[in-house]
Amino acid sequence: MKTDPRVCIVGAGPAGLALARACVRHGVPFDVYERNSDVGGIWDARNPGSPIYDSAHFISSKTQSHYVDFPMPQDYPDYPSGKQILNYIRAFAVAYGLYQHITFNMEVKRAELVGRTWRVTLSSGETKSYCALVCATGTNWFPSMPEYPGAFSGELRHAVTYKSRAEFLGKRVLIIGGGNSACDIASDAAAVAESAAISLRRGYHFVPKHLFGVPADVFAASGPHLPIWVQQKVFAVILKALTGDLTRFGLQKPDHKLFESHPILNTQILHHLAHGRIRAKPDIARFEGQTVHFADGTSEEFDLVLCATGYRWEIPFVDPSLLRWKSHKPDLYMNLFARDHRELYGMGYMETNGGAYKLFDEMADFTVRAIEARNESGMVSQKLDRLVANDSPDLSGGIHFVASDRHATYVEIDAYRKYMKRLRKKLGWPALEAGAFAAQRVDGGATQ
């Protein structure tokens, strides 16, 4: 007996929209609920809790990061701004007629699994039933604040509150964190603050956004596919030639090989370090009034400490016991399937070393095919269920990632794609090829 095939997608950000387009392509009925007033997720800086700031840009380039069959506009720069990405996402939703499937200003307050049916309670008070629930709410909504001994008497806040470099004018500023956002924001502070410093727990490898005149990810993709250990050696030599020994700027020597941590694509901060506009400091030992004591025994006074220290991954409308967790992150098979409940899926709860949107399309197609197969309850469904329950693929691509919470669910994008190709072959599903969505556009396929 077939189950009611309607699917509930929570979130109309980049991942949720990829899934919506896949549902349309496969003819799977679905509803999308978005708590905000338009599509875009975190890329709409007006959304409450969005971490987007004025200077935010994509860290992967436009040619490596777009949706399948929907390239970014030719007049976009190599690394589009946050506003350009938002416009691109909205153009995507228009081009494929996705707006008609989305209910805006509607939050999913609770989703309960009753038998094999999801009972979804909306902020309107209405309750609806679905055969499958796909959580696509994103990972950057719940700020993670570090804890240090002592108390800071100046201004202490998370980077999610940061919007404009004007906030730094006339202040002594300390940025905590070593991610791409931390380096962007530190560069903003270096440009306008009275003084600026950045505190890093460890040393990192800094990759220029352009290598030999092209975006770094384009350069990497255009060369021969080399074993990871060869790539590490080759790129280490290139970076050494381009940036030199970064310890001369006060940065710590990396305690890991290249690619073993999420890449920092930012050389702007190196420019500011070289010109003395920002100082590199080690981890914080303790606070004392407006004085910050560092692990190397030095101390400085600051007016503002901004913590670019990441986010907790939470799915507040689902009982956490329905998921397995790894380092406080949902541990999903192929970053898609709940291990213990075949009606529960996630999209976007992952980090990788490549452009996400094309990968979202592959993941979305795979997910929708899985939902269809499970509704049919045939041999493919049984084979898939066995894989989800027992398969533990190595998606590291041979990279020994830094042992940190951030890398708990991290995957190497080529290894992920290669394994998904194998799974599709096992299940008898075709690969998602370019042109798959060509006939689906409702705008006639007009050039953006």
Coordinates of C-alpha atoms in Angstrom, one line a residue:
M1 CA 0.0 0.0 0.0
K2 CA 1.4 3.4 -1.0
T3 CA 1.9 6.2 1.5
D4 CA 0.6 9.7 0.9
P5 CA 3.6 11.1 -1.2
R6 CA 3.5 14.7 -0.1
V7 CA 6.8 16.0 1.3
C8 CA 7.4 18.8 3.8
I9 CA 10.5 21.0 3.1
V10 CA 11.4 23.4 5.9
G11 CA 13.4 26.4 4.7
A12 CA 13.6 28.3 1.4
G13 CA 17.3 29.0 1.5
P14 CA 19.8 27.6 -1.1
A15 CA 19.4 24.0 -0.1
G16 CA 15.6 24.0 0.3
L17 CA 15.2 25.6 -3.2
A18 CA 17.4 22.9 -4.8
L19 CA 15.2 20.3 -3.2
A20 CA 12.1 22.1 -4.4
R21 CA 13.3 22.1 -7.9
A22 CA 14.1 18.4 -7.7
C23 CA 10.6 17.7 -6.5
V24 CA 9.1 19.6 -9.4
R25 CA 11.3 17.7 -11.8
H26 CA 10.3 14.3 -10.4
G27 CA 6.6 15.2 -10.0
V28 CA 6.7 14.7 -6.2
P29 CA 4.1 16.8 -4.4
F30 CA 5.5 19.0 -1.7
D31 CA 5.1 22.1 0.4
V32 CA 7.9 24.5 1.5
Y33 CA 7.6 26.6 4.7
E34 CA 9.7 29.6 5.2
R35 CA 9.5 31.7 8.4
N36 CA 10.8 34.8 6.6
S37 CA 9.1 36.9 3.9
D38 CA 11.1 35.8 0.9
V39 CA 13.6 33.2 -0.3
G40 CA 17.3 33.5 0.4
G41 CA 17.9 32.3 4.0
I42 CA 21.0 33.8 5.6
W43 CA 21.8 35.7 2.4
D44 CA 19.0 38.2 3.2
A45 CA 20.7 40.4 5.7
R46 CA 17.3 41.8 6.8
N47 CA 16.2 38.4 8.2
P48 CA 16.4 38.3 12.0
G49 CA 19.5 36.4 13.0
S50 CA 21.2 36.6 9.5
P51 CA 25.0 36.6 9.9
I52 CA 25.5 38.5 6.6
Y53 CA 27.5 41.8 6.8
D54 CA 28.1 44.5 4.3
S55 CA 31.4 43.2 3.0
A56 CA 30.4 39.5 2.8
H57 CA 31.3 37.7 -0.4
F58 CA 31.2 34.1 -1.6
I59 CA 34.4 32.2 -0.8
S60 CA 34.0 30.0 -3.9
S61 CA 33.9 31.5 -7.3
K62 CA 30.9 32.1 -9.5
T63 CA 31.7 29.4 -12.1
Q64 CA 32.2 26.7 -9.5
S65 CA 29.3 27.5 -7.2
H66 CA 26.1 27.9 -9.3
Y67 CA 23.1 25.6 -9.5
V68 CA 23.1 23.0 -12.3
D69 CA 21.8 24.6 -15.6
F70 CA 21.6 28.0 -14.0
P71 CA 24.9 29.9 -14.2
M72 CA 25.5 33.1 -12.4
P73 CA 25.3 36.3 -14.6
Q74 CA 28.3 36.9 -16.7
D75 CA 28.7 40.4 -15.3
Y76 CA 29.1 39.1 -11.8
P77 CA 32.6 39.4 -10.4
D78 CA 34.7 36.3 -9.7
Y79 CA 33.6 36.4 -6.1
P80 CA 30.0 37.8 -5.9
S81 CA 28.9 39.9 -3.0
G82 CA 26.2 38.9 -0.5
K83 CA 23.6 41.1 -2.3
Q84 CA 24.5 39.5 -5.6
I85 CA 24.1 36.0 -4.3
L86 CA 20.7 36.9 -2.8
N87 CA 19.6 38.3 -6.2
Y88 CA 20.9 35.1 -7.9
I89 CA 18.9 32.9 -5.5
R90 CA 15.7 34.8 -6.1
A91 CA 16.2 34.8 -9.8
F92 CA 16.6 31.0 -9.5
A93 CA 13.3 30.7 -7.6
V94 CA 11.6 32.8 -10.3
A95 CA 13.1 30.9 -13.2
Y96 CA 11.8 27.6 -12.0
G97 CA 8.5 28.7 -10.7
L98 CA 9.3 27.8 -7.1
Y99 CA 7.5 30.7 -5.4
Q100 CA 4.1 29.1 -5.9
H101 CA 5.2 26.2 -3.7
I102 CA 6.4 28.2 -0.8
T103 CA 4.3 29.5 2.2
F104 CA 6.1 32.6 3.6
N105 CA 6.0 34.0 7.1
M106 CA 5.2 30.5 8.3
E107 CA 7.4 28.8 10.8
V108 CA 7.3 25.1 11.5
K109 CA 6.9 25.0 15.3
R110 CA 7.0 21.3 15.8
A111 CA 7.2 18.1 13.7
E112 CA 6.2 14.9 15.4
L113 CA 6.7 11.4 13.8
V114 CA 3.5 9.4 14.5
G115 CA 4.1 5.9 13.1
R116 CA 5.4 6.7 9.6
T117 CA 3.6 10.0 9.2
W118 CA 4.9 13.5 10.1
R119 CA 2.4 15.7 11.9
V120 CA 3.7 19.2 11.3
T121 CA 2.4 22.1 13.4
L122 CA 2.7 25.5 11.9
S123 CA 2.9 28.9 13.5
S124 CA -0.6 29.6 12.2
G125 CA -1.8 26.8 14.5
E126 CA -2.6 24.5 11.7
T127 CA -1.4 20.9 11.6
K128 CA -0.6 19.0 8.4
S129 CA 0.5 15.5 7.6
Y130 CA 3.4 14.4 5.4
C131 CA 5.2 11.2 4.3
A132 CA 8.6 12.8 4.6
L133 CA 10.2 15.7 6.4
V134 CA 13.3 17.4 4.9
C135 CA 15.0 19.9 7.2
A136 CA 16.8 22.6 5.2
T137 CA 17.0 25.4 7.7
G138 CA 20.8 25.9 7.5
T139 CA 23.6 25.9 10.0
N140 CA 24.3 29.6 10.8
W141 CA 21.4 30.7 12.9
F142 CA 22.5 29.8 16.5
P143 CA 25.6 31.6 17.6
S144 CA 28.3 29.8 19.6
M145 CA 30.0 32.0 22.2
P146 CA 33.3 30.9 23.7
E147 CA 33.9 31.0 27.4
Y148 CA 37.0 32.3 29.1
P149 CA 38.0 32.9 32.7
G150 CA 37.2 36.3 34.0
A151 CA 34.8 39.0 32.7
F152 CA 35.2 41.6 30.0
S153 CA 33.8 45.0 30.9
G154 CA 33.8 46.4 27.4
E155 CA 31.5 45.4 24.6
L156 CA 31.5 41.7 24.0
R157 CA 29.3 40.1 21.3
H158 CA 29.0 37.5 18.6
A159 CA 29.8 38.3 14.9
V160 CA 26.2 37.4 14.0
T161 CA 25.4 41.0 15.3
Y162 CA 28.0 42.6 13.0
K163 CA 26.8 44.4 9.9
S164 CA 29.1 47.3 9.0
R165 CA 32.6 48.5 9.5
A166 CA 31.2 51.7 10.9
E167 CA 30.7 49.8 14.1
F168 CA 34.5 49.8 14.6
L169 CA 35.1 53.6 14.2
G170 CA 37.2 55.0 17.0
K171 CA 37.4 51.6 18.9
R172 CA 40.1 49.2 19.9
V173 CA 38.9 46.0 18.4
L174 CA 39.7 42.3 18.9
I175 CA 38.3 39.7 16.6
I176 CA 38.2 36.1 17.9
G177 CA 38.2 33.3 15.3
G178 CA 40.1 31.9 12.3
G179 CA 37.4 31.3 9.7
N180 CA 36.7 33.2 6.5
S181 CA 34.1 35.4 8.2
A182 CA 36.5 36.2 11.0
C183 CA 39.2 37.3 8.5
D184 CA 36.7 39.4 6.5
I185 CA 35.6 41.2 9.6
A186 CA 39.1 41.6 10.9
S187 CA 40.0 43.2 7.6
D188 CA 37.1 45.6 8.0
A189 CA 38.3 46.5 11.5
A190 CA 41.9 47.0 10.2
A191 CA 40.6 49.6 7.7
V192 CA 38.8 51.8 10.2
A193 CA 39.3 51.0 13.8
E194 CA 41.6 52.9 16.2
S195 CA 43.5 49.6 16.6
A196 CA 42.7 46.0 15.6
A197 CA 43.9 42.5 16.5
I198 CA 42.8 39.0 15.7
S199 CA 43.1 36.1 18.1
L200 CA 43.7 32.6 16.6
R201 CA 43.8 29.3 18.5
R202 CA 46.2 27.8 15.9
G203 CA 48.0 28.5 12.7
Y204 CA 46.2 28.3 9.4
H205 CA 47.1 28.1 5.7
F206 CA 45.9 31.2 3.8
V207 CA 45.0 30.6 0.2
P208 CA 44.8 33.6 -2.2
K209 CA 41.5 34.0 -3.9
H210 CA 43.4 34.2 -7.2
L211 CA 46.2 32.0 -8.3
F212 CA 48.0 32.9 -11.5
G213 CA 45.2 35.3 -12.6
V214 CA 42.2 33.0 -12.1
P215 CA 40.1 32.1 -9.0
A216 CA 41.8 29.6 -6.8
D217 CA 39.0 27.0 -7.2
V218 CA 39.1 27.4 -11.0
F219 CA 42.9 26.9 -11.0
A220 CA 42.5 23.7 -8.8
A221 CA 39.7 22.3 -11.0
S222 CA 41.6 23.0 -14.3
G223 CA 44.6 20.9 -13.5
P224 CA 45.1 17.1 -13.6
H225 CA 43.4 15.1 -10.9
L226 CA 46.4 14.3 -8.6
P227 CA 46.5 12.2 -5.4
I228 CA 45.8 14.3 -2.4
W229 CA 49.3 13.9 -1.0
V230 CA 50.7 15.3 -4.3
Q231 CA 48.2 18.2 -4.2
Q232 CA 49.3 19.1 -0.7
K233 CA 52.9 19.2 -1.7
V234 CA 52.3 21.1 -4.9
F235 CA 50.0 23.7 -3.4
A236 CA 52.2 24.1 -0.4
V237 CA 55.1 25.1 -2.7
I238 CA 52.9 27.5 -4.5
L239 CA 51.6 29.2 -1.3
K240 CA 55.1 29.4 0.1
A241 CA 56.2 31.2 -3.1
L242 CA 53.2 33.6 -3.0
T243 CA 52.9 34.4 0.7
G244 CA 56.2 33.3 2.3
D245 CA 56.6 32.5 5.9
L246 CA 53.5 33.9 7.7
T247 CA 55.0 33.7 11.1
R248 CA 56.8 36.9 10.3
F249 CA 53.4 38.6 10.8
G250 CA 53.0 37.0 14.2
L251 CA 50.8 34.3 13.0
Q252 CA 51.3 30.8 14.4
K253 CA 52.8 28.1 12.2
P254 CA 50.0 25.7 11.1
D255 CA 49.8 22.5 13.1
H256 CA 48.3 20.6 10.2
K257 CA 48.9 20.1 6.5
L258 CA 47.2 22.1 3.7
F259 CA 43.6 21.1 3.1
E260 CA 43.3 19.4 6.6
S261 CA 41.3 22.4 7.8
H262 CA 38.6 24.4 6.1
P263 CA 40.5 26.7 3.7
I264 CA 40.9 30.4 4.5
L265 CA 40.6 32.2 1.2
N266 CA 41.7 35.6 2.3
T267 CA 44.9 37.5 1.6
Q268 CA 43.4 40.9 2.4
I269 CA 44.2 40.2 6.1
L270 CA 47.8 39.5 5.2
H271 CA 48.0 42.9 3.5
H272 CA 46.8 44.6 6.7
L273 CA 49.2 42.5 8.9
A274 CA 52.0 43.5 6.6
H275 CA 51.1 47.2 7.0
G276 CA 50.6 47.0 10.8
R277 CA 46.9 47.8 10.6
I278 CA 46.1 44.6 12.5
R279 CA 48.1 42.4 14.9
A280 CA 48.0 38.7 15.2
K281 CA 47.5 37.3 18.8
P282 CA 47.3 33.8 20.2
D283 CA 44.3 32.3 22.1
I284 CA 42.9 34.2 25.0
A285 CA 43.9 33.1 28.5
R286 CA 41.4 35.4 30.5
F287 CA 39.6 38.6 30.7
E288 CA 40.1 41.3 33.3
G289 CA 38.0 44.4 32.9
Q290 CA 38.9 45.8 29.5
T291 CA 42.2 44.0 29.5
V292 CA 42.6 40.8 27.5
H293 CA 45.3 38.4 28.6
F294 CA 46.7 36.1 25.9
A295 CA 48.2 32.6 26.1
D296 CA 51.7 34.0 25.3
G297 CA 51.7 36.2 28.4
T298 CA 51.0 39.5 26.6
S299 CA 47.9 41.6 27.3
E300 CA 46.1 44.6 25.7
E301 CA 43.1 46.7 26.4
F302 CA 40.1 46.7 24.0
D303 CA 36.8 48.4 23.7
L304 CA 35.1 45.8 21.6
V305 CA 35.6 42.0 21.4
L306 CA 33.8 40.4 18.5
C307 CA 33.5 36.6 18.6
A308 CA 33.5 35.1 15.0
T309 CA 33.4 31.6 16.6
G310 CA 30.8 29.8 14.6
Y311 CA 27.4 28.4 15.1
R312 CA 25.6 25.6 16.8
W313 CA 23.7 23.2 14.4
E314 CA 20.2 22.9 15.7
I315 CA 16.9 21.7 14.3
P316 CA 14.6 23.0 17.0
F317 CA 11.3 21.7 15.7
V318 CA 12.5 18.0 15.7
D319 CA 13.0 15.9 18.7
P320 CA 16.8 15.5 18.9
S321 CA 16.5 11.8 19.9
L322 CA 15.3 11.1 16.3
L323 CA 18.7 11.9 15.0
R324 CA 22.2 10.6 15.8
W325 CA 24.7 13.3 16.7
K326 CA 28.4 13.7 16.2
S327 CA 30.3 16.5 18.0
H328 CA 26.9 18.3 18.4
K329 CA 26.0 18.0 14.7
P330 CA 23.4 15.7 13.1
D331 CA 25.2 12.6 11.8
L332 CA 23.3 11.8 8.6
Y333 CA 24.1 9.1 6.0
M334 CA 25.6 10.9 3.0
N335 CA 24.8 14.0 5.0
L336 CA 21.1 13.4 3.9
F337 CA 19.4 10.5 5.6
A338 CA 18.5 10.0 9.3
R339 CA 20.0 6.6 10.2
D340 CA 17.0 5.4 12.3
H341 CA 14.0 7.0 10.7
R342 CA 13.4 6.6 7.0
E343 CA 10.9 9.5 6.9
L344 CA 13.5 12.1 8.1
Y345 CA 16.1 13.9 5.9
G346 CA 18.4 16.8 6.0
M347 CA 19.8 19.1 3.4
G348 CA 22.7 21.5 3.9
Y349 CA 24.0 20.1 7.2
M350 CA 27.5 19.7 6.0
E351 CA 30.7 21.5 5.2
T352 CA 32.9 20.8 2.2
N353 CA 35.9 22.2 0.3
G354 CA 34.0 23.1 -2.9
G355 CA 31.1 25.0 -4.2
A356 CA 27.9 23.9 -2.5
Y357 CA 25.0 24.7 -4.9
K358 CA 25.9 22.2 -7.7
L359 CA 26.3 19.6 -4.9
F360 CA 23.0 20.6 -3.4
D361 CA 21.4 19.7 -6.8
E362 CA 23.0 16.2 -6.8
M363 CA 21.9 15.7 -3.2
A364 CA 18.4 16.9 -3.8
D365 CA 18.0 14.6 -6.8
F366 CA 19.2 11.7 -4.8
T367 CA 16.9 12.5 -1.9
V368 CA 13.8 12.9 -4.0
R369 CA 14.5 9.6 -5.8
A370 CA 14.9 8.0 -2.3
I371 CA 11.6 9.4 -1.2
E372 CA 9.9 8.0 -4.3
A373 CA 11.5 4.6 -3.9
R374 CA 10.5 4.4 -0.2
N375 CA 6.9 5.3 -1.0
E376 CA 6.9 2.4 -3.5
S377 CA 8.4 0.0 -0.9
G378 CA 10.1 -2.2 -3.5
M379 CA 13.5 -3.8 -3.8
V380 CA 15.3 -0.4 -4.3
S381 CA 13.8 0.8 -1.1
Q382 CA 15.0 -2.2 0.8
K383 CA 18.5 -1.9 -0.7
L384 CA 18.6 1.8 0.2
D385 CA 17.4 1.1 3.8
R386 CA 20.2 -1.4 4.2
L387 CA 22.8 1.1 3.0
V388 CA 21.5 3.8 5.3
A389 CA 21.5 1.4 8.3
N390 CA 24.9 -0.2 7.7
D391 CA 27.1 1.7 5.3
S392 CA 29.8 4.0 6.7
P393 CA 31.7 5.4 3.7
D394 CA 35.0 7.3 4.1
L395 CA 34.3 10.7 2.5
S396 CA 37.6 12.3 3.5
G397 CA 39.3 11.8 0.2
G398 CA 42.4 10.7 2.1
I399 CA 42.7 14.0 4.0
H400 CA 43.3 13.7 7.7
F401 CA 41.1 16.6 8.8
V402 CA 41.8 18.5 12.0
A403 CA 40.2 16.8 15.0
S404 CA 37.6 19.6 15.8
D405 CA 33.9 19.9 16.1
R406 CA 33.8 21.9 12.9
H407 CA 35.2 19.0 10.9
A408 CA 33.0 16.3 12.4
T409 CA 30.8 16.1 9.4
Y410 CA 33.2 17.6 6.9
V411 CA 33.5 15.9 3.5
E412 CA 35.9 16.2 0.6
I413 CA 33.8 17.2 -2.4
D414 CA 35.4 14.9 -5.0
A415 CA 35.2 11.9 -2.7
Y416 CA 31.6 12.7 -1.9
R417 CA 30.7 12.9 -5.6
K418 CA 32.6 9.7 -6.5
Y419 CA 30.8 7.8 -3.7
M420 CA 27.4 9.1 -4.7
K421 CA 28.0 8.0 -8.3
R422 CA 28.7 4.5 -6.9
L423 CA 25.5 4.6 -4.9
R424 CA 23.4 5.7 -7.9
K425 CA 24.8 2.8 -9.9
K426 CA 24.0 0.3 -7.1
L427 CA 20.4 1.6 -6.9
G428 CA 19.9 1.9 -10.7
W429 CA 19.6 5.7 -10.7
P430 CA 21.1 7.8 -13.4
A431 CA 23.6 10.6 -12.7
L432 CA 22.4 14.2 -12.7
E433 CA 23.7 15.6 -15.9
A434 CA 23.9 19.2 -17.3
G435 CA 20.6 19.9 -19.1
A436 CA 18.5 18.0 -16.7
F437 CA 16.5 21.1 -15.7
A438 CA 16.5 22.8 -19.1
A439 CA 12.9 22.1 -19.9
Q440 CA 11.7 23.1 -16.5
R441 CA 12.3 26.8 -16.7
V442 CA 9.2 28.9 -16.7
D443 CA 11.0 32.0 -18.0
G444 CA 11.9 30.5 -21.3
G445 CA 15.5 30.0 -20.3
A446 CA 16.3 33.7 -20.7
T447 CA 19.9 34.7 -20.1
Q448 CA 20.4 36.4 -16.7

